[in-house]
Short mmCIF file of C-alpha atoms and ligand atoms in Angstrom, two decimals:
data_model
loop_
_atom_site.label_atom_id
_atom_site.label_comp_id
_atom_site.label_asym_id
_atom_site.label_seq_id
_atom_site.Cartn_x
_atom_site.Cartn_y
_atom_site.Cartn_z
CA UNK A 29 3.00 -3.10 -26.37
CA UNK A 30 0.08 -0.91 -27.42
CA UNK A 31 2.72 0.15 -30.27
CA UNK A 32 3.22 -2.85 -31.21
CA UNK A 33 -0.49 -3.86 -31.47
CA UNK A 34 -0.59 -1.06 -34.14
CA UNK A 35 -2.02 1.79 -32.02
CA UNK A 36 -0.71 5.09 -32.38
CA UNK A 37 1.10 5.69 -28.76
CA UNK A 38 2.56 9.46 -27.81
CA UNK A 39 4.35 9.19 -24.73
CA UNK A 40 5.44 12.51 -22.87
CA UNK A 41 8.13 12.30 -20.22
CA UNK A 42 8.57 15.46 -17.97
CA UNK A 43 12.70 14.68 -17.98
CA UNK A 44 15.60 14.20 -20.37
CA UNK A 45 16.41 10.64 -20.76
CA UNK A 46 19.27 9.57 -19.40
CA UNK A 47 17.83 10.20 -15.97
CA UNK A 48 18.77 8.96 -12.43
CA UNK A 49 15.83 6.20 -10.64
CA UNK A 50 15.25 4.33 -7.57
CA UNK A 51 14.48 0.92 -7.76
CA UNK A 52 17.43 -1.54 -9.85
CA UNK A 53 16.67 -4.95 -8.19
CA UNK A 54 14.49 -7.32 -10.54
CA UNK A 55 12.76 -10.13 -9.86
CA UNK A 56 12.43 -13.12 -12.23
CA UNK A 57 8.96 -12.40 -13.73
CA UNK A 58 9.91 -9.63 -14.92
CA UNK A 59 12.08 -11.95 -17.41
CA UNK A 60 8.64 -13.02 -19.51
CA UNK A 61 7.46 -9.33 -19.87
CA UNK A 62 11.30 -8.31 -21.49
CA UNK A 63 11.17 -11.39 -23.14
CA UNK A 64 7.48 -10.09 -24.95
CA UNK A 65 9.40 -6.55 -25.39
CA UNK A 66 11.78 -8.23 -27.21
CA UNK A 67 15.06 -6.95 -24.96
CA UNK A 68 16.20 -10.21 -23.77
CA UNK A 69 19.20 -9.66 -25.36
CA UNK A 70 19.81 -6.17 -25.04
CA UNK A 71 19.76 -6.97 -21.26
CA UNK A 72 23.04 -8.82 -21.74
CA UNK A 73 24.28 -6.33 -23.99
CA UNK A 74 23.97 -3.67 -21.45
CA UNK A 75 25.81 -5.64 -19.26
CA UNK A 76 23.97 -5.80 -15.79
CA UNK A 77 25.19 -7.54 -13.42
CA UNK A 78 23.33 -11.25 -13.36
CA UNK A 79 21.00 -11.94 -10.35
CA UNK A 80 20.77 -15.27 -9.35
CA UNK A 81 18.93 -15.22 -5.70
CA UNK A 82 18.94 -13.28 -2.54
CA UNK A 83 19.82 -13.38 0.94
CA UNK A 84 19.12 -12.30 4.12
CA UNK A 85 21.14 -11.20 7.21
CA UNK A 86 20.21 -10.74 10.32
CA UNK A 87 21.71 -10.20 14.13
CA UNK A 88 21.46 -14.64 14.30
CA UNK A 89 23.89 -14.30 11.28
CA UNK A 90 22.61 -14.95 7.25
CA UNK A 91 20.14 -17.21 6.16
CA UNK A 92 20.51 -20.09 3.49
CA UNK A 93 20.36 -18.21 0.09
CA UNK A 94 17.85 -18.21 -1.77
CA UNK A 95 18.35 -19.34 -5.41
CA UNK A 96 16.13 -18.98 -8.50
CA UNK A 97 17.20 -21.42 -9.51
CA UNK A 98 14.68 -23.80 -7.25
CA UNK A 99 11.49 -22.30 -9.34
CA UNK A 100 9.97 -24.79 -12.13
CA UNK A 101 10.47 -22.56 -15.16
CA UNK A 102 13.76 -22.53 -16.65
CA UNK A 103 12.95 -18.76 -17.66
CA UNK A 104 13.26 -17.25 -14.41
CA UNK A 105 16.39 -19.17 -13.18
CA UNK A 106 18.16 -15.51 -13.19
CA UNK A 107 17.66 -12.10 -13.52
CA UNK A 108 19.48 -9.23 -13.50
CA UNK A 109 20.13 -5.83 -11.26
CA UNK A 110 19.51 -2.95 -13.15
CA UNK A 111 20.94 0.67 -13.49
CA UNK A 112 17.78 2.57 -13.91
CA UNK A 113 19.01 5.33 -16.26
CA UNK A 114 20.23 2.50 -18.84
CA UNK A 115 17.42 0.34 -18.23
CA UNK A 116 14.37 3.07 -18.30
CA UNK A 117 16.53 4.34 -21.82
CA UNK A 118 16.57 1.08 -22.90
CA UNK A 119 12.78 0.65 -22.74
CA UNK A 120 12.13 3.80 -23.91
CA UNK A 121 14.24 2.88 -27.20
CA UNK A 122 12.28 0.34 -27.34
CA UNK A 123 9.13 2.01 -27.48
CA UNK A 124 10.28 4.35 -30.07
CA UNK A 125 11.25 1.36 -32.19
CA UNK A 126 7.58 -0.03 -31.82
CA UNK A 127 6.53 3.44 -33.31
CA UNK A 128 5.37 5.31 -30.47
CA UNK A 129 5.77 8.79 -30.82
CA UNK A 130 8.11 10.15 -27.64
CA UNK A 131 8.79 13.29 -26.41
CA UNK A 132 11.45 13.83 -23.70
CA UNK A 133 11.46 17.07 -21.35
CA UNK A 134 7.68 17.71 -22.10
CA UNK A 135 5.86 17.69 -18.82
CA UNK A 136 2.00 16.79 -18.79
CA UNK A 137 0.90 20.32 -16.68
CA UNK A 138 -3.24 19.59 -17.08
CA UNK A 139 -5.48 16.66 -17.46
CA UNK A 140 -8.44 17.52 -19.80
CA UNK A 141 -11.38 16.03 -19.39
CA UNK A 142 -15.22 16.50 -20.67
CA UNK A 143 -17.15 15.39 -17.62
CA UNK A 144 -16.05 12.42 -16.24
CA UNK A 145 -14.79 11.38 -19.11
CA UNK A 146 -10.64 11.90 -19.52
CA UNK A 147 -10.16 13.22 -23.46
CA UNK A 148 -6.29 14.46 -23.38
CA UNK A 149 -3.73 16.03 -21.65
CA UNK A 150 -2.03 19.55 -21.88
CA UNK A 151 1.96 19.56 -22.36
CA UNK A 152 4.54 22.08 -21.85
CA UNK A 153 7.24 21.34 -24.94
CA UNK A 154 10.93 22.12 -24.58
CA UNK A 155 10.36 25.81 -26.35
CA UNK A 156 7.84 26.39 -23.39
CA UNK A 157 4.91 26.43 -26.44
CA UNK A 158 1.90 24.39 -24.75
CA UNK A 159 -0.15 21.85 -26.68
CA UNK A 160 -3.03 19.39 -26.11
CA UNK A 161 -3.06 15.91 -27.18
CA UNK A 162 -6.29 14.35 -27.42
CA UNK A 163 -6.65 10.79 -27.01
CA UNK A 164 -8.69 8.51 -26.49
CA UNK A 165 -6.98 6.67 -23.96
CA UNK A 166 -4.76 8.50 -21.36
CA UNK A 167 -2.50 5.96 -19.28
CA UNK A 168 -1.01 7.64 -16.20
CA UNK A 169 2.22 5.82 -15.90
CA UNK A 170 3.81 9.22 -13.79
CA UNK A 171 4.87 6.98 -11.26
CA UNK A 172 4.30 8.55 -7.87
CA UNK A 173 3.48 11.96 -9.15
CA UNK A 174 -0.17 10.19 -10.20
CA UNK A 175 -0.41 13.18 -12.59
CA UNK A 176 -4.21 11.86 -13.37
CA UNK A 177 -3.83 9.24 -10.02
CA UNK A 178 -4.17 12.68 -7.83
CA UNK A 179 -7.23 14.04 -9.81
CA UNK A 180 -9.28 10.83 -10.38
CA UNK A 181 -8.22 8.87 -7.65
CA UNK A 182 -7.04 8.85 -4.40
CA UNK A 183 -3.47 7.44 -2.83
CA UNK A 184 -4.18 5.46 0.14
CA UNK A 185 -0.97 4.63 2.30
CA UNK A 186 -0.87 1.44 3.70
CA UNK A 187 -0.87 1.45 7.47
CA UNK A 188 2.64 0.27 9.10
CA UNK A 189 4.41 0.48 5.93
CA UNK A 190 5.31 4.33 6.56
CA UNK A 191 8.96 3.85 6.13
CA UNK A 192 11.55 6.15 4.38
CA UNK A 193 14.22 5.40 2.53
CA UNK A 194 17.44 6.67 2.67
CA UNK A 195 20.86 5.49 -0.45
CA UNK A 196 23.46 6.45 -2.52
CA UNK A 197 25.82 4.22 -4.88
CA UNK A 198 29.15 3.50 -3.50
CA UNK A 199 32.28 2.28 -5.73
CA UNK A 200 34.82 -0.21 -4.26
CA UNK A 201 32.55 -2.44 -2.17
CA UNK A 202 34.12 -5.65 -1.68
CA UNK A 203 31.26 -8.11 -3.72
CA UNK A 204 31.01 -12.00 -3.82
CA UNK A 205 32.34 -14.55 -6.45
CA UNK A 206 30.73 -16.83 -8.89
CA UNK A 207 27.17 -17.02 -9.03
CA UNK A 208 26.95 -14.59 -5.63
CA UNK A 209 28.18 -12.10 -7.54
CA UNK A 210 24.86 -10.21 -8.43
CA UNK A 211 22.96 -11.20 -5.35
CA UNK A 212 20.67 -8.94 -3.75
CA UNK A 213 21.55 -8.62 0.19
CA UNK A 214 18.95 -7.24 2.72
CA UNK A 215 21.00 -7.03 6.01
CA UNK A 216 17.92 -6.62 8.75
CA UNK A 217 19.11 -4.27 11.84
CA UNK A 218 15.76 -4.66 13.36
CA UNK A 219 12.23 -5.15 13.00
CA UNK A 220 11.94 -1.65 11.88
CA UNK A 221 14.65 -1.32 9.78
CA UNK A 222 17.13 -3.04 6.91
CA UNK A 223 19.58 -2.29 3.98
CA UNK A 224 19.67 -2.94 0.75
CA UNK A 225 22.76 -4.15 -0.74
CA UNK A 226 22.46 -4.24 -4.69
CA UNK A 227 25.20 -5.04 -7.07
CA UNK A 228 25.30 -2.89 -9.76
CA UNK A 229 27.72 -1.96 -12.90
CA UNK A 230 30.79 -0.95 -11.34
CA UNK A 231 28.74 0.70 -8.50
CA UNK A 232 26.68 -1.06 -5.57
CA UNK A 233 23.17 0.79 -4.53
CA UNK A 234 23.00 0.66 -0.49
CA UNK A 235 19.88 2.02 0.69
CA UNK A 236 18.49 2.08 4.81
CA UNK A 237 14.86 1.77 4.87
CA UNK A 238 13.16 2.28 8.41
CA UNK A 239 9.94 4.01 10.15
CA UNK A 240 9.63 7.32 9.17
CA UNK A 241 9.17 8.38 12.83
CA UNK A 242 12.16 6.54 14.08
CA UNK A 243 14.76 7.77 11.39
CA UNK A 244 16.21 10.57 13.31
CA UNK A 245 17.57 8.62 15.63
CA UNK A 246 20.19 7.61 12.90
CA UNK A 247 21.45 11.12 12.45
CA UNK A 248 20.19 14.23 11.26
CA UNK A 249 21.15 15.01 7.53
CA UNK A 250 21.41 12.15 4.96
CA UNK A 251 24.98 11.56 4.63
CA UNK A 252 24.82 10.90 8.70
CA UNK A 253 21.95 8.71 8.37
CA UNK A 254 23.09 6.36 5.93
CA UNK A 255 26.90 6.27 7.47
CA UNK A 256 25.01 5.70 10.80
CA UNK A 257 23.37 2.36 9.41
CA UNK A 258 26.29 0.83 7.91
CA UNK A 259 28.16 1.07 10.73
CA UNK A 260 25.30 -0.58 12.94
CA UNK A 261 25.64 -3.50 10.19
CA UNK A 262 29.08 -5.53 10.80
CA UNK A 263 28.44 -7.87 8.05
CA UNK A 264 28.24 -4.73 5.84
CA UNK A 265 30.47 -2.65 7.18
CA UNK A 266 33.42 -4.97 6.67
CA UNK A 267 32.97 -4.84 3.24
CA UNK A 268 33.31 -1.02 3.05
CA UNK A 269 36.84 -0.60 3.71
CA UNK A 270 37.86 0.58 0.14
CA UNK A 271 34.39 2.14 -0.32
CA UNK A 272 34.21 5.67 -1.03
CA UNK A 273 30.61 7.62 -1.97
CA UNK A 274 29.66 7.83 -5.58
CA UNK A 275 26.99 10.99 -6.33
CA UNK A 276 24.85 12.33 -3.51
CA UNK A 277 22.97 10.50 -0.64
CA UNK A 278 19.01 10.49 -1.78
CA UNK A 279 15.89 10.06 -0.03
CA UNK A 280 12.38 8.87 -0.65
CA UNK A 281 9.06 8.45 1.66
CA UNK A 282 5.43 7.95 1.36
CA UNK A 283 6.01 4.76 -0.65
CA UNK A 284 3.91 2.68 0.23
CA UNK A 285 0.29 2.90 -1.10
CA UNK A 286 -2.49 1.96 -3.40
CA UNK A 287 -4.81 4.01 -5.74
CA UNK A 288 -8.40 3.97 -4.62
CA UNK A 289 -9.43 3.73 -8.44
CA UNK A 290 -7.59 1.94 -10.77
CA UNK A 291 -9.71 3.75 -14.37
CA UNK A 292 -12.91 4.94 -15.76
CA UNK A 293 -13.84 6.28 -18.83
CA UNK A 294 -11.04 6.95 -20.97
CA UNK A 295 -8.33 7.01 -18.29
CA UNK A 296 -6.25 4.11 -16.25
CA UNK A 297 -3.54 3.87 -13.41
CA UNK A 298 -0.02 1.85 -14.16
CA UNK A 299 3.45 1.73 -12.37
CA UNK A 300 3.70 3.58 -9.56
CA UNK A 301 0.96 5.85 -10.00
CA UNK A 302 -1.17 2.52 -9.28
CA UNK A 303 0.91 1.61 -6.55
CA UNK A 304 3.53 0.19 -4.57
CA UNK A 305 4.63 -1.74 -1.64
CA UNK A 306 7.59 -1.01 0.08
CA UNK A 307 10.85 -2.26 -1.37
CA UNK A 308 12.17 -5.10 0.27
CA UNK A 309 11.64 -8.31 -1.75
CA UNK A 310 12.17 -5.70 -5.11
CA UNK A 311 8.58 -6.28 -6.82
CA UNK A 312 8.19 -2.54 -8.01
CA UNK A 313 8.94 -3.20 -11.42
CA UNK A 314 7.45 -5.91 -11.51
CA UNK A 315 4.19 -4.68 -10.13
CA UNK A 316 4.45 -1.62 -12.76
CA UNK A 317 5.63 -3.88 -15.88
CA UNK A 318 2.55 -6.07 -14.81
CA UNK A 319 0.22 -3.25 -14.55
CA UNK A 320 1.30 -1.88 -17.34
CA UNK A 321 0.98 -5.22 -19.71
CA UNK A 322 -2.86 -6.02 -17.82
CA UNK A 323 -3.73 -2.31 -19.25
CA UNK A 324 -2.62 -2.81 -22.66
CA UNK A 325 -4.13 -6.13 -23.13
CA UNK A 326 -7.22 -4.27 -22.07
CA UNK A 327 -7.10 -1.37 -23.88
CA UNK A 328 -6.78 -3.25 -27.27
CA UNK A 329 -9.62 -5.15 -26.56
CA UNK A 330 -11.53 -2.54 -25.11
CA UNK A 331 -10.59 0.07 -28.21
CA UNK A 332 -11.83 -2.73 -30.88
CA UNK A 333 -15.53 -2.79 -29.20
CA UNK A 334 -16.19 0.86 -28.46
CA UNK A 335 -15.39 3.74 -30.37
CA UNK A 336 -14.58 6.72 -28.14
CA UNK A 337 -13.14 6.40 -24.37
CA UNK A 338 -13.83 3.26 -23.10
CA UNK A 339 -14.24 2.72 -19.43
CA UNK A 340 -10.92 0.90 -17.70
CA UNK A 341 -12.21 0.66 -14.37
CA UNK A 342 -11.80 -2.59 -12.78
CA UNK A 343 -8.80 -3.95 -15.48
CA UNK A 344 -6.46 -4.46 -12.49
CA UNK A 345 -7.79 -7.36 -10.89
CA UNK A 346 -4.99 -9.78 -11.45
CA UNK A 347 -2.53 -6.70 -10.23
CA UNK A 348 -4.77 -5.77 -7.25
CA UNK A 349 -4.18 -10.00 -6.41
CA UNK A 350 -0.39 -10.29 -6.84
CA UNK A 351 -0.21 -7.07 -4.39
CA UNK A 352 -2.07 -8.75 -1.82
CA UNK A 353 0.09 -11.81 -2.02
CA UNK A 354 2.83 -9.65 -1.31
CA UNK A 355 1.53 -7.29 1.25
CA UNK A 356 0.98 -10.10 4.08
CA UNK A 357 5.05 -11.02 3.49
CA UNK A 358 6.26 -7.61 3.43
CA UNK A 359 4.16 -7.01 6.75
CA UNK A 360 5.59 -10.27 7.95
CA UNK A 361 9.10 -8.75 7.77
CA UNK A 362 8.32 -6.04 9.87
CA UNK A 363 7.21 -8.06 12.85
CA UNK A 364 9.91 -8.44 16.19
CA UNK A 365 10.26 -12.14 15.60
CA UNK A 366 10.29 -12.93 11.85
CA UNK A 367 12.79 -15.26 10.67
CA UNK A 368 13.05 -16.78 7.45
CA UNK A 369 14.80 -19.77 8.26
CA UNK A 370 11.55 -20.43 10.85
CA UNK A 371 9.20 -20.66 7.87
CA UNK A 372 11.33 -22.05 5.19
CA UNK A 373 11.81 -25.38 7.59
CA UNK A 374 8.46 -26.90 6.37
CA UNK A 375 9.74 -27.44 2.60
CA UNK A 376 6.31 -26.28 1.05
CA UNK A 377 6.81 -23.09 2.45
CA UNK A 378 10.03 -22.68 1.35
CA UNK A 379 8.82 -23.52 -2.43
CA UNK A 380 6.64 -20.39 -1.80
CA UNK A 381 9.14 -18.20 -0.66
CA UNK A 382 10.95 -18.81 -3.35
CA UNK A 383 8.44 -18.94 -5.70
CA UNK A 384 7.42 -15.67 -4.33
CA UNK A 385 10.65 -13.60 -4.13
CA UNK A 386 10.61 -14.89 -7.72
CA UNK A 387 7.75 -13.09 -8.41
CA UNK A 388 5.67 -15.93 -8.80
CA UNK A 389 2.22 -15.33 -6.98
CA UNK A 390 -0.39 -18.21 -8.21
CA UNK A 391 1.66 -21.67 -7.38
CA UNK A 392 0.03 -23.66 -4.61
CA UNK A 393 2.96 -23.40 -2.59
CA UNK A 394 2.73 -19.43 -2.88
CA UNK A 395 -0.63 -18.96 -1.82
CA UNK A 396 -0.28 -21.52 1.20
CA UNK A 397 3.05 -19.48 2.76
CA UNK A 398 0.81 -16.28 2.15
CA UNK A 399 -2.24 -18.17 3.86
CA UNK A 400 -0.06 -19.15 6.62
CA UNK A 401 1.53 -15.85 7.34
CA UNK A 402 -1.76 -14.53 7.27
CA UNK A 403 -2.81 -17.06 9.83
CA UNK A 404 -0.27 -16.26 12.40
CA UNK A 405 -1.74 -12.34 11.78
CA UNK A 406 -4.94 -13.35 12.71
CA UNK A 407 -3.33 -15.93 15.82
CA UNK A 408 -1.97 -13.30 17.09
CA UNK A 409 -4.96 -10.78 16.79
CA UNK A 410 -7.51 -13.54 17.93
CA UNK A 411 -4.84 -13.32 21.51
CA UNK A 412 -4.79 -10.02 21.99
CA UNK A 413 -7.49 -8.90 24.48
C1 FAD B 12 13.40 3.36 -1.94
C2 FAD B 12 12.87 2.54 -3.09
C3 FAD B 12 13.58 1.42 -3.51
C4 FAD B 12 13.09 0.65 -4.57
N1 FAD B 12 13.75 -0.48 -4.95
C5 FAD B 12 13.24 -1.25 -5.93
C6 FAD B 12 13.91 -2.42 -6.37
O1 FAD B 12 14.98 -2.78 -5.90
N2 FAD B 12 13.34 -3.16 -7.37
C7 FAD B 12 12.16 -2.78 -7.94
O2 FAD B 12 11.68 -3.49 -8.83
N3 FAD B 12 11.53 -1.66 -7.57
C8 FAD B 12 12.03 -0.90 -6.59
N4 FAD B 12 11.40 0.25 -6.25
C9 FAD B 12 10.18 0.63 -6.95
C10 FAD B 12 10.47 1.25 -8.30
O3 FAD B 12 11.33 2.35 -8.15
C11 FAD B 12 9.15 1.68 -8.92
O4 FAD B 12 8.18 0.69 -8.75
C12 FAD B 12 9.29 2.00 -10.40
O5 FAD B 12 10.26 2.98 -10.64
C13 FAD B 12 7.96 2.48 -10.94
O6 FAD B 12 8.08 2.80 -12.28
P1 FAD B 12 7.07 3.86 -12.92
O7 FAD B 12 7.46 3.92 -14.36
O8 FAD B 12 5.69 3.57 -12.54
O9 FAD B 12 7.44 5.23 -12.21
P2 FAD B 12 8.79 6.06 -12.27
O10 FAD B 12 9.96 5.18 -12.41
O11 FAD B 12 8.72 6.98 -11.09
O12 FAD B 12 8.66 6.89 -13.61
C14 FAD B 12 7.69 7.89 -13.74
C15 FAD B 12 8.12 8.82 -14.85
O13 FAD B 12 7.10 9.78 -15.04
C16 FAD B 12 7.71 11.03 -15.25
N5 FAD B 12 6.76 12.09 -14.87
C17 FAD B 12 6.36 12.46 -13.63
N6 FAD B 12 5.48 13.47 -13.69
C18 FAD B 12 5.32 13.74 -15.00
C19 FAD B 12 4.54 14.69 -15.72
N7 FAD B 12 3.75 15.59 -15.10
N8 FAD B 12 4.61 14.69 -17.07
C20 FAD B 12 5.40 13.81 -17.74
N9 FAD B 12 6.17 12.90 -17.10
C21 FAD B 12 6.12 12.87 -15.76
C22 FAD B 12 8.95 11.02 -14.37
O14 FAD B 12 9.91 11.96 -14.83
C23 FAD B 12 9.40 9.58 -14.53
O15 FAD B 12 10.34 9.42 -15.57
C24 FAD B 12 11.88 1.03 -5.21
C25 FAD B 12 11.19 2.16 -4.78
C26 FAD B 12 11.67 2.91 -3.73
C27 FAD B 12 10.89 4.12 -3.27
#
């Protein structure tokens, strides 16, 4: 985007691209922010799989699915499930094609800095030479590394979402038909823990994500862990007959947190190095895409007043307000007696649901399921001696 706006953009990625990521479930709004990338199309191209809602499972059996399709704007009616190394390459094409200047393999090893003020970065090229790049913006979008996040800022976790996740990809899942096809499927085993169940191409991602502290009673190494869940799942399990293990069994923790400072003067926080809240309604990428469109926006605006390093902090109010729409329903999930089907009864609150799974965070009907979730939280700590 800032390429596009005519600024000149390096962009210096510590791996070689293809590379393997976390995180292939869209949501809807992420449609608009392809759609202003100009990759609609290539999306299709690709070939991911087409997402058209989600659905839950739980021990009372699954719950109605939810379909895009009941949002307002024709635009998000689908979406698609993404395989990260495609997808990331895609994007980073992308920017190329804009004109930014990219350099793959070329870790960022220092920050540099002249006071307070963030002037460059150092890099480590491919031939092991070292070089610094002065700008006069530097965008940490290192994801959870926060490569300027851990310098300038501070990660705070967010308190009972210390979960750990543990997947792999698995070929010859049995999937649905039609317009199930591409559905994302979170099977919940209990209030502490779920699995993901993500369509992907040729492949599906199955990922267990529970408390950190009670993971070990799953199994001890990875492979045992994961195996352990699925067979705790019927619903899943009997749609693992043919499966068989594609790659190795991966894990990730500490997910679930929020940068203290979002900029200052000549620096600002997108993606993951911003934050992120754990994965179960799949609003990472949406979260970074957002951050990242909120900071170019500002930055153009911000580089046509002042001359040198302007001062970012503050530009991620509307991000900091989408994550706090989210947070109360992600926290909702983890209580003993959530249901879905409970709350979607009242049909306002099912609008919202939808509207937020969608990604949609400012309809009347979102913010009323968030206010009433956040009611019952307060209910509940109002009862408690
Ligand atoms: C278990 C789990 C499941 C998830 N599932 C979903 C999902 O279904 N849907 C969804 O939308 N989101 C999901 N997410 C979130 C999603 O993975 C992230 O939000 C998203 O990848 C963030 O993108 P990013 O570009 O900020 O960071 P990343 O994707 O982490 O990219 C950061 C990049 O920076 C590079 N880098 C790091 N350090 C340096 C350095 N020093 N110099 C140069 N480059 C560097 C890395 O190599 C990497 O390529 C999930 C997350 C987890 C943990």
């Amino acid at each position: 985007m800032l390429a596009k706006a005519g600024h000149g953009v390096g962009l210096f990625e510590r791996h070689a691209f293809p590379r393997f990521r976390v995180g292939e479930s869209l949501v809807p709004a992420v449609n608009l922010i392809l759609e202003k990338l100009g990759v609609l199309e290539r999306m299709d191209e690709i070939g991911f799989p087409q997402k058209h809602g989600v659905q839950f499972f739980s021990s009372n059996g699954p719950s109605r699915p939810f379909y895009f399709s009941e949002v307002r704007d024709e635009r998000m009616h689908n979406t698609w499930q993404v395989l990260r190394s495609e997808f990331d390459r895609m994007l980073l094409d992308n920017a190329v094609a804009a004109g930014a200047h990219v350099e793959t393999d070329t870790p960022v090893i220092e920050v540099c800095c002249e006071g307070a003020t963030v002037t460059g970065v150092r890099v480590q090229r491919l031939d092991e030479s070292e070089g610094i790049v002065q700008a006069r913006v530097v965008l940490d979008a290192s994801g959870q590394q926060g490569v300027v996040a851990r310098e300038y800022s501070e990660q705070e976790l967010i308190p009972g979402l210390e979960n750990t996740a543990v997947y792999a990809h698995y070929r010859g899942v049995r999937m649905d038909t039609g317009i199930d096809a591409g559905s994302t499927l979170i099977y919940r085993l209990d209030a502490e823990s779920w699995i993901w169940f993500i369509p992907l191409m040729g492949v599906v991602s199955i990922g267990l994500v529970t408390s950190a502290r009670g993971i070990l009673r799953f199994g001890h190494s990875r492979d045992e862990i994961l195996q352990a869940a699925i067979d705790q799942c019927p619903a899943l399990l009997e749609r693992m007959g043919d499966a068989t293990l594609v790659g190795e069994v991966r894990v990730a923790r500490d997910f679930s947190y929020r940068a203290k400072r979002d900029g200052g003067a000549g620096w600002a926080l997108i993606g993951d190095a911003l934050g992120f809240i754990d994965p179960v309604y799949s609003t990472g990428l949406l979260l970074s895409l957002r951050s990242a469109e909120i900071a170019a926006l500002e930055i153009t605006c911000a580089l046509a007043r002042e001359k040198k390093h302007p001062d970012l902090s503050g530009f991620s109010t509307e991000w900091q307000v989408a994550f706090d729409r989210f947070l109360p329903l992600v926290r909702a999930f983890y209580t003993e007696d959530f249901r879905f089907g409970e709350l979607s009864k009242h049909e306002a609150h099912r609008q919202g649901l939808i509207d937020l799974l969608t990604g949609i965070v400012d309809t009347e009907e979102a913010i009323g399921v968030v206010n009433k979730i956040q009611q019952m939280f307060d209910d509940e700590a109002a009862s408690k001696p």
